[in-house]
Amino acid sequence: MTRIYLVAGEASGDVLGARLIEALRRQRDDLEFIGIGGARMAEQGLASLFPMQDLAVMGLAEILPRVMKLRQRLAQAVADVSARKPDILITIDSPGFTLRLLRAVAPLGIRRVHYVAPQVWAWRQGRVKHFPGLWDRLLCLLPFEPAFFQPFGLNPVFVGHPVLQSGADRGDALRFRTVFGLDGGARPLILMPGSRRTETARLMPVFRETVALLTARHPALVPVLAAAPAIASELSAMAAGWPIRPIIVTDPETRYDAFAAAAAALTKSGTSTLELALAGVPMAVTYRVNPLSALFARRLIKVPHVAMINLLARSPLVPELLQQECNPELLARTIATLLDSPVAAAEQRAGFAAALATLQAPADALPADAAARAIIETLSA
Protein backbone atom coordinates (compact mmCIF):
# COMPACT_ATOMS: atom_id res chain seq x y z
CA MET A 1 0.00 0.00 0.00
CA THR A 2 1.06 3.57 -0.70
CA ARG A 3 1.03 5.47 2.58
CA ILE A 4 -0.24 9.07 2.52
CA TYR A 5 0.21 11.26 5.59
CA LEU A 6 -2.22 14.20 5.78
CA VAL A 7 -2.18 17.08 8.25
CA ALA A 8 -5.08 19.51 8.74
CA GLY A 9 -5.16 22.04 11.55
CA GLU A 10 -8.63 23.62 11.43
CA ALA A 11 -12.19 22.94 10.32
CA SER A 12 -11.81 24.20 6.74
CA GLY A 13 -8.71 22.05 6.28
CA ASP A 14 -10.57 19.05 7.66
CA VAL A 15 -13.22 19.49 4.96
CA LEU A 16 -10.54 19.79 2.28
CA GLY A 17 -8.76 16.72 3.62
CA ALA A 18 -11.93 14.62 3.61
CA ARG A 19 -12.74 15.57 0.01
CA LEU A 20 -9.14 14.91 -0.97
CA ILE A 21 -9.19 11.41 0.53
CA GLU A 22 -12.38 10.65 -1.40
CA ALA A 23 -10.87 11.97 -4.64
CA LEU A 24 -7.62 10.05 -4.18
CA ARG A 25 -9.56 6.83 -3.62
CA ARG A 26 -11.44 7.44 -6.87
CA GLN A 27 -8.13 7.51 -8.71
CA ARG A 28 -6.24 4.73 -6.89
CA ASP A 29 -7.28 1.85 -4.67
CA ASP A 30 -3.90 1.09 -3.10
CA LEU A 31 -3.73 4.03 -0.70
CA GLU A 32 -3.50 4.11 3.09
CA PHE A 33 -4.28 7.37 4.90
CA ILE A 34 -2.76 8.38 8.22
CA GLY A 35 -2.04 11.68 9.96
CA ILE A 36 -3.86 14.48 11.77
CA GLY A 37 -7.41 15.61 11.05
CA GLY A 38 -10.86 16.26 12.41
CA ALA A 39 -14.30 14.71 12.29
CA ARG A 40 -14.69 14.92 8.51
CA MET A 41 -11.40 13.12 7.86
CA ALA A 42 -12.31 10.58 10.55
CA GLU A 43 -15.45 9.77 8.53
CA GLN A 44 -13.05 8.79 5.75
CA GLY A 45 -11.22 6.40 8.06
CA LEU A 46 -8.31 8.57 9.23
CA ALA A 47 -7.39 8.01 12.89
CA SER A 48 -5.87 11.29 14.03
CA LEU A 49 -2.56 11.23 15.88
CA PHE A 50 -4.04 13.75 18.34
CA PRO A 51 -7.15 15.97 18.40
CA MET A 52 -7.02 18.48 15.55
CA GLN A 53 -8.53 21.07 17.88
CA ASP A 54 -5.15 21.32 19.62
CA LEU A 55 -3.92 23.16 16.51
CA ALA A 56 -7.01 25.27 15.80
CA VAL A 57 -5.92 28.49 17.49
CA MET A 58 -5.97 31.87 15.79
CA GLY A 59 -4.57 35.21 16.82
CA LEU A 60 -1.66 36.14 19.05
CA ALA A 61 -3.78 36.30 22.21
CA GLU A 62 -4.91 32.69 21.74
CA ILE A 63 -1.53 31.32 20.63
CA LEU A 64 0.73 32.72 23.37
CA PRO A 65 -0.78 30.72 26.28
CA ARG A 66 -0.49 27.54 24.22
CA VAL A 67 3.00 27.88 22.78
CA MET A 68 4.40 24.96 24.78
CA LYS A 69 1.46 22.72 23.84
CA LEU A 70 1.87 23.58 20.15
CA ARG A 71 5.59 22.85 20.34
CA GLN A 72 4.84 19.47 21.89
CA ARG A 73 2.34 18.67 19.16
CA LEU A 74 4.85 19.69 16.48
CA ALA A 75 7.51 17.42 17.99
CA GLN A 76 4.95 14.60 18.19
CA ALA A 77 4.00 15.04 14.54
CA VAL A 78 7.65 15.12 13.43
CA ALA A 79 8.36 11.94 15.39
CA ASP A 80 5.30 10.19 13.92
CA VAL A 81 6.21 11.12 10.34
CA SER A 82 9.77 9.93 10.97
CA ALA A 83 8.57 6.61 12.43
CA ARG A 84 5.88 5.81 9.88
CA LYS A 85 7.86 6.86 6.79
CA PRO A 86 4.95 7.77 4.49
CA ASP A 87 5.37 7.86 0.73
CA ILE A 88 4.12 11.45 0.71
CA LEU A 89 3.21 14.13 3.27
CA ILE A 90 0.32 16.47 2.46
CA THR A 91 -0.10 19.52 4.66
CA ILE A 92 -3.34 21.48 4.37
CA ASP A 93 -3.37 25.24 5.05
CA SER A 94 -2.70 26.22 8.75
CA PRO A 95 0.73 27.62 7.81
CA GLY A 96 1.68 28.48 11.39
CA PHE A 97 1.92 24.74 12.11
CA THR A 98 2.25 23.00 8.77
CA LEU A 99 5.14 25.03 7.37
CA ARG A 100 7.13 24.32 10.53
CA LEU A 101 6.34 20.64 10.11
CA LEU A 102 7.44 20.67 6.47
CA ARG A 103 10.74 22.29 7.39
CA ALA A 104 11.37 19.88 10.26
CA VAL A 105 10.86 16.75 8.14
CA ALA A 106 12.77 18.02 5.09
CA PRO A 107 15.91 15.97 5.97
CA LEU A 108 13.86 12.75 5.77
CA GLY A 109 13.60 13.03 1.97
CA ILE A 110 9.84 12.39 1.97
CA ARG A 111 7.84 13.87 -0.92
CA ARG A 112 5.86 16.86 0.36
CA VAL A 113 2.84 18.72 -1.00
CA HIS A 114 1.30 21.81 0.56
CA TYR A 115 -2.39 22.37 -0.19
CA VAL A 116 -3.62 26.02 -0.03
CA ALA A 117 -0.91 28.51 -0.88
CA PRO A 118 0.04 30.95 1.90
CA GLN A 119 -1.42 34.34 1.00
CA VAL A 120 1.91 36.14 1.04
CA TRP A 121 0.98 37.79 -2.27
CA ALA A 122 -1.45 39.93 -0.25
CA TRP A 123 0.92 41.22 2.39
CA ARG A 124 4.47 40.70 3.66
CA GLN A 125 5.56 39.35 0.29
CA GLY A 126 9.13 39.02 1.52
CA ARG A 127 8.15 35.87 3.41
CA VAL A 128 8.14 33.95 0.14
CA LYS A 129 11.95 33.76 0.24
CA HIS A 130 11.65 31.35 3.18
CA PHE A 131 9.58 28.80 1.21
CA PRO A 132 12.04 27.15 -1.23
CA GLY A 133 12.79 23.62 -0.05
CA LEU A 134 9.58 23.24 1.98
CA TRP A 135 7.61 21.25 -0.60
CA ASP A 136 7.77 19.47 -3.95
CA ARG A 137 4.42 20.81 -5.15
CA LEU A 138 2.23 23.72 -4.05
CA LEU A 139 -1.50 23.39 -4.72
CA CYS A 140 -3.05 26.82 -5.32
CA LEU A 141 -6.73 27.69 -4.94
CA LEU A 142 -6.66 31.01 -6.79
CA PRO A 143 -5.93 31.44 -10.50
CA PHE A 144 -3.40 34.27 -10.09
CA GLU A 145 -1.26 32.49 -7.46
CA PRO A 146 0.93 30.32 -9.75
CA ALA A 147 2.26 33.41 -11.54
CA PHE A 148 3.33 34.83 -8.16
CA PHE A 149 5.02 31.67 -6.84
CA GLN A 150 6.58 30.30 -10.05
CA PRO A 151 9.57 32.72 -10.19
CA PHE A 152 10.67 31.46 -6.77
CA GLY A 153 10.88 27.84 -7.94
CA LEU A 154 7.99 26.74 -5.72
CA ASN A 155 6.30 24.41 -8.26
CA PRO A 156 2.78 25.84 -8.01
CA VAL A 157 -0.24 24.33 -9.73
CA PHE A 158 -3.76 25.77 -9.80
CA VAL A 159 -6.32 23.14 -8.77
CA GLY A 160 -9.49 25.24 -8.46
CA HIS A 161 -11.23 26.60 -5.39
CA PRO A 162 -13.13 24.27 -3.03
CA VAL A 163 -15.95 26.79 -2.64
CA LEU A 164 -17.23 25.37 -5.93
CA GLN A 165 -17.87 22.08 -4.09
CA SER A 166 -19.34 23.71 -1.00
CA GLY A 167 -23.02 23.54 -1.97
CA ALA A 168 -23.48 27.25 -1.26
CA ASP A 169 -25.46 27.55 -4.50
CA ARG A 170 -27.82 24.69 -3.66
CA GLY A 171 -29.67 26.06 -0.64
CA ASP A 172 -33.44 25.68 -0.25
CA ALA A 173 -35.16 29.03 0.43
CA LEU A 174 -38.57 27.48 1.05
CA ARG A 175 -37.13 25.06 3.61
CA PHE A 176 -35.46 27.94 5.46
CA ARG A 177 -38.68 29.97 5.55
CA THR A 178 -40.68 26.95 6.69
CA VAL A 179 -38.26 25.91 9.45
CA PHE A 180 -38.10 29.43 10.91
CA GLY A 181 -41.71 30.39 10.29
CA LEU A 182 -41.03 33.24 7.86
CA ASP A 183 -43.78 34.37 5.51
CA GLY A 184 -43.20 35.24 1.89
CA GLY A 185 -42.77 38.93 2.64
CA ALA A 186 -39.89 38.47 5.10
CA ARG A 187 -36.50 39.63 3.78
CA PRO A 188 -33.60 37.82 5.47
CA LEU A 189 -30.38 39.82 5.89
CA ILE A 190 -27.30 37.61 6.31
CA LEU A 191 -24.78 38.86 8.87
CA MET A 192 -21.33 37.22 8.99
CA PRO A 193 -19.13 38.76 11.70
CA GLY A 194 -16.38 36.14 11.50
CA SER A 195 -15.28 33.17 13.58
CA ARG A 196 -12.62 34.81 15.75
CA ARG A 197 -13.62 36.36 19.04
CA THR A 198 -11.55 39.46 18.32
CA GLU A 199 -13.49 39.96 15.06
CA THR A 200 -16.92 39.43 16.53
CA ALA A 201 -16.24 41.66 19.53
CA ARG A 202 -15.55 44.57 17.18
CA LEU A 203 -18.23 43.90 14.58
CA MET A 204 -21.26 42.75 16.57
CA PRO A 205 -21.99 46.16 18.19
CA VAL A 206 -21.74 47.78 14.76
CA PHE A 207 -24.04 45.14 13.28
CA ARG A 208 -26.55 45.75 16.08
CA GLU A 209 -26.83 49.46 15.31
CA THR A 210 -26.88 48.81 11.58
CA VAL A 211 -29.83 46.42 11.99
CA ALA A 212 -31.63 48.98 14.14
CA LEU A 213 -31.29 51.63 11.43
CA LEU A 214 -32.31 49.26 8.64
CA THR A 215 -35.36 47.76 10.32
CA ALA A 216 -36.73 51.24 11.02
CA ARG A 217 -37.10 51.68 7.24
CA HIS A 218 -37.45 48.01 6.25
CA PRO A 219 -39.76 46.37 8.84
CA ALA A 220 -39.83 43.09 6.88
CA LEU A 221 -36.08 42.64 7.37
CA VAL A 222 -35.07 39.55 9.38
CA PRO A 223 -31.44 39.44 10.59
CA VAL A 224 -29.74 36.05 10.25
CA LEU A 225 -26.40 35.52 11.99
CA ALA A 226 -24.20 32.90 10.33
CA ALA A 227 -22.02 31.74 13.23
CA ALA A 228 -19.20 29.28 13.73
CA PRO A 229 -20.44 26.57 16.14
CA ALA A 230 -17.63 27.29 18.61
CA ILE A 231 -18.83 30.85 19.24
CA ALA A 232 -22.55 30.53 18.53
CA SER A 233 -23.51 30.79 22.21
CA GLU A 234 -21.39 33.93 22.62
CA LEU A 235 -22.98 35.57 19.59
CA SER A 236 -26.42 34.64 20.91
CA ALA A 237 -25.62 36.40 24.19
CA MET A 238 -24.32 39.48 22.31
CA ALA A 239 -27.51 39.59 20.24
CA ALA A 240 -29.83 39.39 23.25
CA GLY A 241 -30.41 43.16 23.27
CA TRP A 242 -30.87 43.63 19.54
CA PRO A 243 -34.05 45.40 18.38
CA ILE A 244 -34.96 42.23 16.47
CA ARG A 245 -33.56 38.98 17.82
CA PRO A 246 -31.61 37.40 14.93
CA ILE A 247 -31.96 33.87 13.71
CA ILE A 248 -28.65 32.09 14.35
CA VAL A 249 -27.50 29.37 11.96
CA THR A 250 -24.38 27.25 12.45
CA ASP A 251 -24.40 24.21 10.17
CA PRO A 252 -23.57 24.59 6.44
CA GLU A 253 -26.88 23.23 5.14
CA THR A 254 -28.99 25.72 7.11
CA ARG A 255 -26.57 28.52 6.26
CA TYR A 256 -26.91 27.81 2.56
CA ASP A 257 -30.70 27.62 2.89
CA ALA A 258 -30.52 31.08 4.48
CA PHE A 259 -28.39 32.31 1.56
CA ALA A 260 -31.03 31.07 -0.88
CA ALA A 261 -33.71 33.07 0.95
CA ALA A 262 -31.60 36.18 1.55
CA ALA A 263 -32.25 39.66 0.22
CA ALA A 264 -28.71 40.88 1.00
CA ALA A 265 -25.69 40.24 3.22
CA LEU A 266 -23.19 42.12 5.36
CA THR A 267 -19.99 40.15 5.89
CA LYS A 268 -16.42 40.37 6.99
CA SER A 269 -13.82 39.83 4.30
CA GLY A 270 -12.66 36.29 3.49
CA THR A 271 -13.98 33.11 1.90
CA SER A 272 -17.49 34.07 3.02
CA THR A 273 -17.60 36.52 0.10
CA LEU A 274 -17.09 33.62 -2.31
CA GLU A 275 -19.83 31.53 -0.69
CA LEU A 276 -22.27 34.44 -0.84
CA ALA A 277 -21.32 35.18 -4.43
CA LEU A 278 -21.85 31.54 -5.40
CA ALA A 279 -25.32 31.75 -3.85
CA GLY A 280 -26.00 35.03 -5.69
CA VAL A 281 -26.47 37.12 -2.55
CA PRO A 282 -25.71 40.84 -3.05
CA MET A 283 -23.41 42.02 -0.28
CA ALA A 284 -21.28 44.64 1.37
CA VAL A 285 -17.97 43.78 3.04
CA THR A 286 -16.77 45.39 6.25
CA TYR A 287 -13.98 44.99 8.76
CA ARG A 288 -12.41 46.82 11.65
CA VAL A 289 -9.18 46.30 13.60
CA ASN A 290 -7.51 48.50 16.17
CA PRO A 291 -5.97 51.66 14.66
CA LEU A 292 -2.36 50.58 15.25
CA SER A 293 -2.93 47.26 13.47
CA ALA A 294 -4.62 49.13 10.61
CA LEU A 295 -1.63 51.46 10.23
CA PHE A 296 0.73 48.50 10.20
CA ALA A 297 -1.41 46.60 7.68
CA ARG A 298 -1.63 49.55 5.28
CA ARG A 299 2.16 49.53 4.99
CA LEU A 300 2.28 45.82 4.18
CA ILE A 301 -0.81 45.04 2.10
CA LYS A 302 0.02 44.78 -1.60
CA VAL A 303 -3.42 44.16 -3.13
CA PRO A 304 -6.02 46.74 -4.20
CA HIS A 305 -8.99 45.02 -2.50
CA VAL A 306 -9.57 43.01 0.66
CA ALA A 307 -12.66 41.08 -0.48
CA MET A 308 -11.73 37.90 -2.31
CA ILE A 309 -14.59 38.35 -4.79
CA ASN A 310 -13.23 41.81 -5.69
CA LEU A 311 -9.72 40.42 -6.20
CA LEU A 312 -11.12 37.88 -8.65
CA ALA A 313 -13.24 40.50 -10.41
CA ARG A 314 -10.28 42.92 -10.45
CA SER A 315 -12.71 45.69 -9.59
CA PRO A 316 -14.71 47.00 -6.59
CA LEU A 317 -17.65 44.76 -7.44
CA VAL A 318 -18.94 44.83 -3.86
CA PRO A 319 -18.51 47.79 -1.47
CA GLU A 320 -15.66 47.50 1.04
CA LEU A 321 -16.34 49.55 4.17
CA LEU A 322 -13.27 49.33 6.38
CA GLN A 323 -12.07 50.99 9.57
CA GLN A 324 -13.73 54.43 9.85
CA GLU A 325 -16.22 53.44 7.15
CA CYS A 326 -17.27 50.48 9.28
CA ASN A 327 -19.96 52.51 10.99
CA PRO A 328 -23.71 51.84 11.31
CA GLU A 329 -24.91 54.84 9.28
CA LEU A 330 -22.78 54.08 6.22
CA LEU A 331 -23.35 50.33 6.43
CA ALA A 332 -27.11 50.83 6.67
CA ARG A 333 -27.16 53.17 3.65
CA THR A 334 -25.10 50.71 1.62
CA ILE A 335 -27.28 47.71 2.46
CA ALA A 336 -30.43 49.78 1.88
CA THR A 337 -29.27 50.44 -1.67
CA LEU A 338 -29.04 46.70 -2.31
CA LEU A 339 -32.48 46.17 -0.75
CA ASP A 340 -34.16 49.01 -2.64
CA SER A 341 -32.44 48.82 -6.01
CA PRO A 342 -32.94 45.67 -8.09
CA VAL A 343 -30.44 47.12 -10.59
CA ALA A 344 -27.66 47.38 -7.98
CA ALA A 345 -28.29 43.81 -6.83
CA ALA A 346 -28.39 42.51 -10.40
CA GLU A 347 -25.11 44.22 -11.28
CA GLN A 348 -23.40 42.42 -8.43
CA ARG A 349 -24.86 39.06 -9.43
CA ALA A 350 -23.69 39.49 -13.02
CA GLY A 351 -20.19 40.24 -11.79
CA PHE A 352 -20.22 37.24 -9.47
CA ALA A 353 -20.69 34.81 -12.34
CA ALA A 354 -17.67 36.09 -14.26
CA ALA A 355 -15.43 36.21 -11.18
CA LEU A 356 -16.37 32.73 -9.97
CA ALA A 357 -15.72 31.25 -13.42
CA THR A 358 -12.01 31.93 -12.85
CA LEU A 359 -12.03 29.50 -9.90
CA GLN A 360 -12.88 26.46 -12.03
CA ALA A 361 -10.22 23.75 -11.98
CA PRO A 362 -8.44 22.87 -15.24
CA ALA A 363 -10.38 20.64 -17.62
CA ASP A 364 -13.56 21.37 -15.63
CA ALA A 365 -12.51 18.88 -12.94
CA LEU A 366 -13.77 19.13 -9.40
CA PRO A 367 -11.16 20.96 -7.30
CA ALA A 368 -10.59 17.91 -5.09
CA ASP A 369 -10.05 15.71 -8.16
CA ALA A 370 -7.58 18.19 -9.64
CA ALA A 371 -5.70 18.27 -6.32
CA ALA A 372 -5.67 14.46 -6.16
CA ARG A 373 -4.31 14.27 -9.70
CA ALA A 374 -1.47 16.65 -8.83
CA ILE A 375 -0.61 14.58 -5.75
CA ILE A 376 -0.54 11.33 -7.70
CA GLU A 377 1.72 12.98 -10.29
CA THR A 378 4.05 14.02 -7.46
CA LEU A 379 4.07 10.47 -6.12
CA SER A 380 5.02 9.16 -9.57
CA ALA A 381 7.74 11.74 -10.25
XYZ file of C-alpha atoms in Angstrom:
381
model
C 0.000 0.000 0.000
C 1.064 3.566 -0.702
C 1.031 5.469 2.583
C -0.240 9.065 2.525
C 0.207 11.255 5.589
C -2.217 14.198 5.782
C -2.179 17.084 8.254
C -5.079 19.511 8.740
C -5.163 22.042 11.553
C -8.630 23.623 11.427
C -12.188 22.936 10.316
C -11.810 24.202 6.745
C -8.708 22.055 6.275
C -10.569 19.046 7.664
C -13.219 19.490 4.957
C -10.540 19.792 2.278
C -8.763 16.725 3.623
C -11.928 14.620 3.607
C -12.740 15.569 0.015
C -9.145 14.908 -0.969
C -9.189 11.414 0.526
C -12.382 10.649 -1.403
C -10.873 11.966 -4.638
C -7.620 10.051 -4.180
C -9.560 6.826 -3.618
C -11.439 7.435 -6.865
C -8.128 7.513 -8.710
C -6.239 4.731 -6.887
C -7.282 1.848 -4.673
C -3.897 1.085 -3.099
C -3.735 4.034 -0.703
C -3.500 4.113 3.090
C -4.284 7.369 4.900
C -2.758 8.384 8.219
C -2.040 11.678 9.964
C -3.860 14.478 11.774
C -7.406 15.614 11.055
C -10.857 16.262 12.414
C -14.300 14.710 12.286
C -14.693 14.917 8.509
C -11.402 13.116 7.862
C -12.309 10.581 10.553
C -15.446 9.773 8.535
C -13.051 8.789 5.745
C -11.222 6.405 8.056
C -8.314 8.567 9.226
C -7.394 8.006 12.888
C -5.874 11.286 14.028
C -2.555 11.234 15.882
C -4.035 13.748 18.341
C -7.152 15.968 18.402
C -7.016 18.477 15.549
C -8.533 21.068 17.883
C -5.155 21.316 19.616
C -3.920 23.158 16.510
C -7.010 25.266 15.802
C -5.917 28.485 17.487
C -5.973 31.873 15.789
C -4.566 35.215 16.815
C -1.661 36.143 19.049
C -3.776 36.302 22.209
C -4.910 32.695 21.735
C -1.531 31.315 20.634
C 0.726 32.723 23.374
C -0.775 30.720 26.277
C -0.489 27.540 24.224
C 2.996 27.883 22.781
C 4.404 24.958 24.777
C 1.462 22.718 23.841
C 1.868 23.580 20.153
C 5.591 22.851 20.341
C 4.836 19.470 21.895
C 2.337 18.670 19.160
C 4.846 19.694 16.481
C 7.505 17.418 17.994
C 4.954 14.604 18.193
C 4.004 15.038 14.540
C 7.647 15.115 13.425
C 8.357 11.940 15.386
C 5.301 10.195 13.916
C 6.206 11.117 10.336
C 9.765 9.927 10.972
C 8.572 6.614 12.434
C 5.879 5.813 9.879
C 7.856 6.855 6.789
C 4.945 7.771 4.488
C 5.374 7.860 0.728
C 4.124 11.452 0.708
C 3.205 14.130 3.267
C 0.319 16.465 2.461
C -0.102 19.519 4.664
C -3.338 21.482 4.367
C -3.375 25.242 5.054
C -2.703 26.218 8.747
C 0.728 27.624 7.813
C 1.679 28.479 11.395
C 1.924 24.737 12.114
C 2.248 23.002 8.774
C 5.143 25.032 7.374
C 7.133 24.318 10.531
C 6.344 20.638 10.109
C 7.441 20.666 6.467
C 10.741 22.289 7.387
C 11.368 19.884 10.258
C 10.856 16.747 8.138
C 12.770 18.016 5.089
C 15.914 15.966 5.970
C 13.862 12.748 5.770
C 13.605 13.029 1.970
C 9.838 12.393 1.968
C 7.844 13.874 -0.917
C 5.864 16.858 0.359
C 2.836 18.719 -0.996
C 1.302 21.811 0.563
C -2.394 22.372 -0.192
C -3.621 26.019 -0.030
C -0.911 28.512 -0.879
C 0.044 30.948 1.904
C -1.416 34.339 0.997
C 1.911 36.143 1.038
C 0.980 37.786 -2.272
C -1.451 39.932 -0.254
C 0.921 41.222 2.392
C 4.475 40.703 3.656
C 5.564 39.348 0.289
C 9.134 39.023 1.524
C 8.150 35.869 3.407
C 8.145 33.951 0.135
C 11.951 33.762 0.236
C 11.647 31.346 3.180
C 9.582 28.800 1.213
C 12.038 27.147 -1.233
C 12.785 23.623 -0.049
C 9.581 23.237 1.980
C 7.609 21.248 -0.599
C 7.771 19.473 -3.947
C 4.420 20.807 -5.148
C 2.232 23.725 -4.053
C -1.503 23.385 -4.723
C -3.047 26.817 -5.323
C -6.731 27.688 -4.943
C -6.663 31.010 -6.787
C -5.932 31.445 -10.503
C -3.402 34.266 -10.087
C -1.259 32.487 -7.464
C 0.925 30.325 -9.750
C 2.256 33.413 -11.538
C 3.330 34.833 -8.161
C 5.023 31.672 -6.838
C 6.584 30.304 -10.051
C 9.568 32.719 -10.190
C 10.675 31.464 -6.773
C 10.877 27.840 -7.940
C 7.989 26.738 -5.724
C 6.298 24.415 -8.255
C 2.783 25.838 -8.012
C -0.239 24.331 -9.729
C -3.761 25.774 -9.798
C -6.322 23.144 -8.772
C -9.487 25.242 -8.458
C -11.232 26.601 -5.391
C -13.126 24.267 -3.029
C -15.949 26.788 -2.638
C -17.231 25.368 -5.928
C -17.868 22.083 -4.093
C -19.342 23.708 -0.997
C -23.015 23.538 -1.971
C -23.478 27.246 -1.257
C -25.457 27.552 -4.497
C -27.816 24.686 -3.663
C -29.674 26.056 -0.644
C -33.443 25.685 -0.252
C -35.156 29.026 0.429
C -38.570 27.481 1.049
C -37.131 25.056 3.605
C -35.461 27.939 5.462
C -38.683 29.975 5.549
C -40.679 26.952 6.688
C -38.259 25.911 9.450
C -38.098 29.426 10.908
C -41.711 30.395 10.294
C -41.027 33.244 7.859
C -43.782 34.366 5.511
C -43.201 35.243 1.888
C -42.771 38.932 2.639
C -39.886 38.474 5.098
C -36.497 39.629 3.778
C -33.601 37.823 5.473
C -30.378 39.822 5.888
C -27.300 37.608 6.305
C -24.778 38.863 8.873
C -21.335 37.225 8.993
C -19.132 38.758 11.702
C -16.383 36.140 11.498
C -15.282 33.168 13.582
C -12.621 34.805 15.748
C -13.616 36.363 19.036
C -11.546 39.464 18.321
C -13.488 39.956 15.063
C -16.916 39.434 16.527
C -16.238 41.658 19.527
C -15.546 44.574 17.179
C -18.232 43.902 14.581
C -21.259 42.747 16.573
C -21.990 46.157 18.194
C -21.737 47.778 14.760
C -24.042 45.144 13.279
C -26.550 45.746 16.076
C -26.832 49.459 15.312
C -26.881 48.806 11.579
C -29.825 46.422 11.988
C -31.633 48.977 14.144
C -31.291 51.630 11.426
C -32.310 49.259 8.639
C -35.358 47.760 10.321
C -36.732 51.240 11.019
C -37.098 51.678 7.240
C -37.447 48.009 6.246
C -39.757 46.374 8.837
C -39.832 43.087 6.879
C -36.082 42.642 7.373
C -35.068 39.551 9.376
C -31.437 39.444 10.586
C -29.741 36.052 10.254
C -26.397 35.518 11.986
C -24.201 32.900 10.332
C -22.016 31.741 13.225
C -19.200 29.281 13.729
C -20.441 26.566 16.139
C -17.633 27.293 18.611
C -18.830 30.853 19.235
C -22.552 30.528 18.527
C -23.512 30.789 22.205
C -21.392 33.926 22.621
C -22.985 35.567 19.593
C -26.416 34.635 20.914
C -25.624 36.405 24.190
C -24.316 39.475 22.312
C -27.505 39.590 20.240
C -29.828 39.393 23.249
C -30.414 43.158 23.272
C -30.868 43.634 19.541
C -34.054 45.399 18.376
C -34.958 42.233 16.468
C -33.564 38.979 17.819
C -31.614 37.404 14.929
C -31.963 33.868 13.713
C -28.649 32.092 14.349
C -27.501 29.368 11.958
C -24.383 27.253 12.450
C -24.403 24.211 10.166
C -23.572 24.593 6.444
C -26.881 23.227 5.141
C -28.986 25.720 7.114
C -26.566 28.522 6.260
C -26.909 27.806 2.561
C -30.695 27.619 2.890
C -30.522 31.079 4.478
C -28.394 32.306 1.564
C -31.032 31.071 -0.878
C -33.705 33.066 0.953
C -31.596 36.185 1.547
C -32.245 39.660 0.216
C -28.711 40.884 0.999
C -25.691 40.242 3.219
C -23.192 42.120 5.360
C -19.994 40.151 5.889
C -16.415 40.375 6.995
C -13.821 39.826 4.295
C -12.658 36.294 3.486
C -13.983 33.111 1.895
C -17.487 34.074 3.024
C -17.603 36.521 0.103
C -17.087 33.620 -2.314
C -19.831 31.534 -0.688
C -22.269 34.436 -0.838
C -21.324 35.185 -4.434
C -21.848 31.542 -5.400
C -25.319 31.754 -3.851
C -25.999 35.025 -5.690
C -26.469 37.119 -2.549
C -25.711 40.843 -3.052
C -23.415 42.023 -0.283
C -21.282 44.638 1.367
C -17.966 43.784 3.038
C -16.771 45.387 6.245
C -13.976 44.991 8.760
C -12.414 46.823 11.651
C -9.181 46.296 13.601
C -7.506 48.500 16.172
C -5.965 51.661 14.656
C -2.358 50.575 15.249
C -2.926 47.264 13.473
C -4.620 49.125 10.610
C -1.634 51.461 10.231
C 0.730 48.500 10.204
C -1.411 46.603 7.684
C -1.631 49.545 5.275
C 2.161 49.534 4.991
C 2.285 45.820 4.179
C -0.805 45.040 2.097
C 0.023 44.784 -1.602
C -3.419 44.164 -3.125
C -6.021 46.743 -4.195
C -8.989 45.017 -2.505
C -9.567 43.008 0.665
C -12.656 41.078 -0.485
C -11.734 37.900 -2.313
C -14.587 38.349 -4.792
C -13.231 41.809 -5.690
C -9.723 40.418 -6.197
C -11.122 37.876 -8.646
C -13.239 40.498 -10.407
C -10.282 42.919 -10.452
C -12.707 45.686 -9.585
C -14.710 46.996 -6.587
C -17.654 44.755 -7.442
C -18.938 44.832 -3.862
C -18.514 47.786 -1.469
C -15.661 47.504 1.037
C -16.342 49.552 4.167
C -13.269 49.325 6.378
C -12.073 50.993 9.568
C -13.734 54.433 9.847
C -16.217 53.438 7.146
C -17.268 50.484 9.284
C -19.963 52.507 10.990
C -23.711 51.843 11.306
C -24.905 54.839 9.277
C -22.782 54.079 6.223
C -23.350 50.332 6.434
C -27.114 50.834 6.670
C -27.164 53.167 3.645
C -25.103 50.707 1.623
C -27.283 47.713 2.465
C -30.428 49.777 1.882
C -29.267 50.443 -1.667
C -29.040 46.702 -2.307
C -32.479 46.170 -0.752
C -34.158 49.007 -2.638
C -32.439 48.822 -6.011
C -32.937 45.666 -8.093
C -30.444 47.120 -10.587
C -27.661 47.381 -7.983
C -28.288 43.813 -6.830
C -28.393 42.507 -10.401
C -25.110 44.220 -11.279
C -23.405 42.421 -8.429
C -24.860 39.062 -9.428
C -23.692 39.487 -13.022
C -20.187 40.239 -11.787
C -20.221 37.239 -9.465
C -20.689 34.806 -12.338
C -17.665 36.094 -14.261
C -15.433 36.211 -11.181
C -16.367 32.727 -9.973
C -15.717 31.250 -13.421
C -12.009 31.926 -12.849
C -12.034 29.496 -9.902
C -12.884 26.462 -12.025
C -10.222 23.751 -11.985
C -8.435 22.868 -15.236
C -10.379 20.636 -17.622
C -13.564 21.366 -15.630
C -12.510 18.884 -12.941
C -13.775 19.127 -9.400
C -11.159 20.956 -7.303
C -10.587 17.909 -5.089
C -10.050 15.707 -8.165
C -7.580 18.191 -9.643
C -5.703 18.272 -6.324
C -5.666 14.464 -6.155
C -4.314 14.268 -9.700
C -1.465 16.646 -8.832
C -0.613 14.584 -5.746
C -0.537 11.326 -7.698
C 1.720 12.979 -10.292
C 4.048 14.016 -7.461
C 4.069 10.466 -6.124
C 5.019 9.155 -9.566
C 7.738 11.735 -10.249
